[in-house]
PDB file of C-alpha atoms in Angstrom:
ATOM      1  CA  UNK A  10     -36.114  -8.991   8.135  1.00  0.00           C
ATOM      2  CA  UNK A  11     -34.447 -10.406   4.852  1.00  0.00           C
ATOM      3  CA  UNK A  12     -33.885  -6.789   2.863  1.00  0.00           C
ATOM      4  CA  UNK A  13     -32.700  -8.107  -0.906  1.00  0.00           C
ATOM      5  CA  UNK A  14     -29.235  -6.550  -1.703  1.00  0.00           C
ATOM      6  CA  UNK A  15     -28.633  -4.856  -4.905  1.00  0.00           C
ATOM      7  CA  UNK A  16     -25.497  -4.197  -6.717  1.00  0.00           C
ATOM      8  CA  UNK A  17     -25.574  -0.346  -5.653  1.00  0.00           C
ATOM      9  CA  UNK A  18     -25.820  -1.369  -1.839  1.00  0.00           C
ATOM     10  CA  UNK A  19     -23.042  -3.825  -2.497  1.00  0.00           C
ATOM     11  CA  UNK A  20     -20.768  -1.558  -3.654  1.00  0.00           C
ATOM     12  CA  UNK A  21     -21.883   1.303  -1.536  1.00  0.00           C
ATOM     13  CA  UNK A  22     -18.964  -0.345   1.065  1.00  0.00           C
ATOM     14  CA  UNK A  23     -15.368   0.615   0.613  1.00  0.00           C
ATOM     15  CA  UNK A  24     -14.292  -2.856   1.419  1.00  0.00           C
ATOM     16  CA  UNK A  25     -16.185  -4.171  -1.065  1.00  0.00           C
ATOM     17  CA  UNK A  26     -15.501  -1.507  -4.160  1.00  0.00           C
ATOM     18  CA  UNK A  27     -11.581  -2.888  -3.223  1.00  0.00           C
ATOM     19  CA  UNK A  28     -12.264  -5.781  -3.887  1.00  0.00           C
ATOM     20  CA  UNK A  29     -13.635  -5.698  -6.606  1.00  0.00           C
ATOM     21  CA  UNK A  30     -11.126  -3.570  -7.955  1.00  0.00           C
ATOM     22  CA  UNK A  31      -8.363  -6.610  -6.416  1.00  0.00           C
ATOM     23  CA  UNK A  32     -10.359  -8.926  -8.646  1.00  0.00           C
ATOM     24  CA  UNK A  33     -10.627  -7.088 -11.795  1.00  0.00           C
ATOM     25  CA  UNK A  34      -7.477  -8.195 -13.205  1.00  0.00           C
ATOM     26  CA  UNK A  35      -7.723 -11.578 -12.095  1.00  0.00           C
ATOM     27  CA  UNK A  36      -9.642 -14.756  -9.842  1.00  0.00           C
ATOM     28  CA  UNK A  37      -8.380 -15.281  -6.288  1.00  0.00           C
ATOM     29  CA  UNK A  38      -9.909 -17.423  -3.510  1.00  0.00           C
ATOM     30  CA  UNK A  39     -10.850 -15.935  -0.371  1.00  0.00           C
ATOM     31  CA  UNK A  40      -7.453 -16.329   1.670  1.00  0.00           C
ATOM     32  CA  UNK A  41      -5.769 -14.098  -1.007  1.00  0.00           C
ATOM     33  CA  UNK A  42      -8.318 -11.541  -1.239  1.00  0.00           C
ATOM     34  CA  UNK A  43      -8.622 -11.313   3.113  1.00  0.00           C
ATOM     35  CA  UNK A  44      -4.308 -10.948   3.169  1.00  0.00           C
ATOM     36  CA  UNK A  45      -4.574  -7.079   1.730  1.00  0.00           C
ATOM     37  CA  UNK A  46      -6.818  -5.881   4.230  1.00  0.00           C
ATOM     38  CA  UNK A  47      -6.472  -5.544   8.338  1.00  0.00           C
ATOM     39  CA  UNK A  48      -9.695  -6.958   9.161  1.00  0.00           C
ATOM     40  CA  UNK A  49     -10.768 -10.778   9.642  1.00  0.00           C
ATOM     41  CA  UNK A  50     -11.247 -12.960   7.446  1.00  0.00           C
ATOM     42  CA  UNK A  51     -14.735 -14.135   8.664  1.00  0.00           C
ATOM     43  CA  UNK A  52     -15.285  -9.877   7.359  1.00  0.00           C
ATOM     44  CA  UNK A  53     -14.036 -10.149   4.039  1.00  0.00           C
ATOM     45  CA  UNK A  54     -15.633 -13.522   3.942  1.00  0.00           C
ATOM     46  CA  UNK A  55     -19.020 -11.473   4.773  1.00  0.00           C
ATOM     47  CA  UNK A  56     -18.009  -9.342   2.148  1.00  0.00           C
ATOM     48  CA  UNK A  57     -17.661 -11.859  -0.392  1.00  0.00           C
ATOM     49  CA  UNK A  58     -21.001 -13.774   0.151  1.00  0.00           C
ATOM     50  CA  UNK A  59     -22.869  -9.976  -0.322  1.00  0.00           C
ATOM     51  CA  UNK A  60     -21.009  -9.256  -3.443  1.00  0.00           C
ATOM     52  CA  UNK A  61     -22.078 -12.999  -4.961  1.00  0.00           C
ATOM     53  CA  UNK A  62     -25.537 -12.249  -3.802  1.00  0.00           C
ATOM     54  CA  UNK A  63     -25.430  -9.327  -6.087  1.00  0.00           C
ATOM     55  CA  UNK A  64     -24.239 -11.501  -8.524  1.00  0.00           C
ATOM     56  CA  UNK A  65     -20.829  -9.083  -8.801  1.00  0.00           C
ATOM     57  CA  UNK A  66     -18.943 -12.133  -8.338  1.00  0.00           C
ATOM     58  CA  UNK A  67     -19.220 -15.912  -9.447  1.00  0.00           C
ATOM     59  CA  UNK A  68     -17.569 -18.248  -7.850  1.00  0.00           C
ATOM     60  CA  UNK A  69     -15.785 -21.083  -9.993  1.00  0.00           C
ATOM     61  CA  UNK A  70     -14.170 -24.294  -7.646  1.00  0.00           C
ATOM     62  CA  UNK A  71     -11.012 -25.666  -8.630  1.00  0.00           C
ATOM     63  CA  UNK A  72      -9.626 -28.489  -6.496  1.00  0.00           C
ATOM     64  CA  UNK A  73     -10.721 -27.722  -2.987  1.00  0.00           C
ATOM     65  CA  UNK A  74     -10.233 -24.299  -3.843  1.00  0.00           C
ATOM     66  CA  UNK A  75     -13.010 -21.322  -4.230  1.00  0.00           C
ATOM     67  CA  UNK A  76     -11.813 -18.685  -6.471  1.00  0.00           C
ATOM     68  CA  UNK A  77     -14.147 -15.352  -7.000  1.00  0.00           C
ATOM     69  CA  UNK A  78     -14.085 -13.229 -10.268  1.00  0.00           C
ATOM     70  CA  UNK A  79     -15.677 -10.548 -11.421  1.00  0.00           C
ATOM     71  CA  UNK A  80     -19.352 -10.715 -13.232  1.00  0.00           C
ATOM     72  CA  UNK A  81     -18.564  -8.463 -15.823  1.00  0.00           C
ATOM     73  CA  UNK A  82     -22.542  -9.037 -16.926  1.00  0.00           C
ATOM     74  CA  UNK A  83     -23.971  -6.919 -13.512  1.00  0.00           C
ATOM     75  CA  UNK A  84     -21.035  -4.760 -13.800  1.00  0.00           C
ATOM     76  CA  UNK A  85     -22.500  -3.628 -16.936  1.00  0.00           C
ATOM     77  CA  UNK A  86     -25.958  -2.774 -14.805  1.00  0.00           C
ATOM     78  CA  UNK A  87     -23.872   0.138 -12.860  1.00  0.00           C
ATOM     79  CA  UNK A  88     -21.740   1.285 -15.911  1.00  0.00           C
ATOM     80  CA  UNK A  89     -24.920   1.797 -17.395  1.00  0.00           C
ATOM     81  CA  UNK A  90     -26.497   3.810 -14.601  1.00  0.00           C
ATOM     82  CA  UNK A  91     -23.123   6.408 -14.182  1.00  0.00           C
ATOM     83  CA  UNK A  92     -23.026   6.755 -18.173  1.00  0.00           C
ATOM     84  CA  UNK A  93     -25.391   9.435 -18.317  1.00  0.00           C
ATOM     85  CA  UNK A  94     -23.154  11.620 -15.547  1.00  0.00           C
ATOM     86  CA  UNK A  95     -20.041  10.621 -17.319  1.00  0.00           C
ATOM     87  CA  UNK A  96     -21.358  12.209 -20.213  1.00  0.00           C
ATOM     88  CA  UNK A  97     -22.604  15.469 -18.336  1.00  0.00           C
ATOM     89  CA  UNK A  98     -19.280  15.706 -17.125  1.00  0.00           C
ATOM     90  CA  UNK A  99     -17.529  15.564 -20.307  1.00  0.00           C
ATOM     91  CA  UNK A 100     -19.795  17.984 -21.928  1.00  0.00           C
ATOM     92  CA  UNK A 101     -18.999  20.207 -19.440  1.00  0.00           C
ATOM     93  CA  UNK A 102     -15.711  20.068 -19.098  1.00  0.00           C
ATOM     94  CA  UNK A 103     -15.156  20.341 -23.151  1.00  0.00           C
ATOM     95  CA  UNK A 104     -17.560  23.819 -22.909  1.00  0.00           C
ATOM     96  CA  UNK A 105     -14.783  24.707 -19.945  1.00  0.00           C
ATOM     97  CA  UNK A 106     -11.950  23.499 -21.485  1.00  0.00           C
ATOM     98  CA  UNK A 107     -13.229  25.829 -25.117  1.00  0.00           C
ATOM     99  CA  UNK A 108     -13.424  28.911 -22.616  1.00  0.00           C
ATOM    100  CA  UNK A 109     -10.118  28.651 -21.748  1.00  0.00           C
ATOM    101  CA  UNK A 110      -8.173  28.139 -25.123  1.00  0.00           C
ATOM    102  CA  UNK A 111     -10.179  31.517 -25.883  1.00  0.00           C
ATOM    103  CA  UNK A 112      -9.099  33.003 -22.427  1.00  0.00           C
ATOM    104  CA  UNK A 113      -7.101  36.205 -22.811  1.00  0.00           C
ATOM    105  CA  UNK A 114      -5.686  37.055 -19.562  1.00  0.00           C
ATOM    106  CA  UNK A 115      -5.422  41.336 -18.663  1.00  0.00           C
ATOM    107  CA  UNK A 116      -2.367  42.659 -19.286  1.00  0.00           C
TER     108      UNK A 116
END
């Protein structure tokens, strides 16, 4: 059974949120990305083919060289789904953050 990957089972992984997060700054090929983690590189390669799948990463060919950056454009799609929480969060925190400054402590 073929089950079509999203980007939230994509970067439901560990393996693959760090790499993403290797690649935010900047493109590397596959051999770079597989030397900061302890598993094989056929894994990481696994790794890589889900993430393009989900259209996290785009691969651009230089030479005889694959190099994998970030899609910032489906990046967006998950930003977009965690904004609403962000914002609960804030708006709590400010209401917490209000009860304190007017926090008296008992003498």
């Amino acid at each position: 059974m073929n089950l079509r990957r999203d980007v939230f089972q994509a970067i439901a992984d560990p393996t693959r949120r760090a790499i993403l997060l290797l690649l935010a700054t900047q493109s590397m090929t596959a051999g770079a990305i597989a030397s900061n983690f302890d598993t094989a590189r056929p894994t990481v390669s696994k790794h890589l083919q889900i993430l393009t799948e989900c259209e996290l990463l785009e691969q651009a060919q230089n030479g005889r060289e694959i190099y994998y950056n970030i899609n910032a454009k489906n990046m967006k799609q998950v930003a977009d789904f965690i904004e609403p929480f962000r914002k609960m969060w804030d708006d709590r925190f400010n209401k917490l953050e209000s009860i304190m400054k007017n926090y008296q402590p008992k003498k």
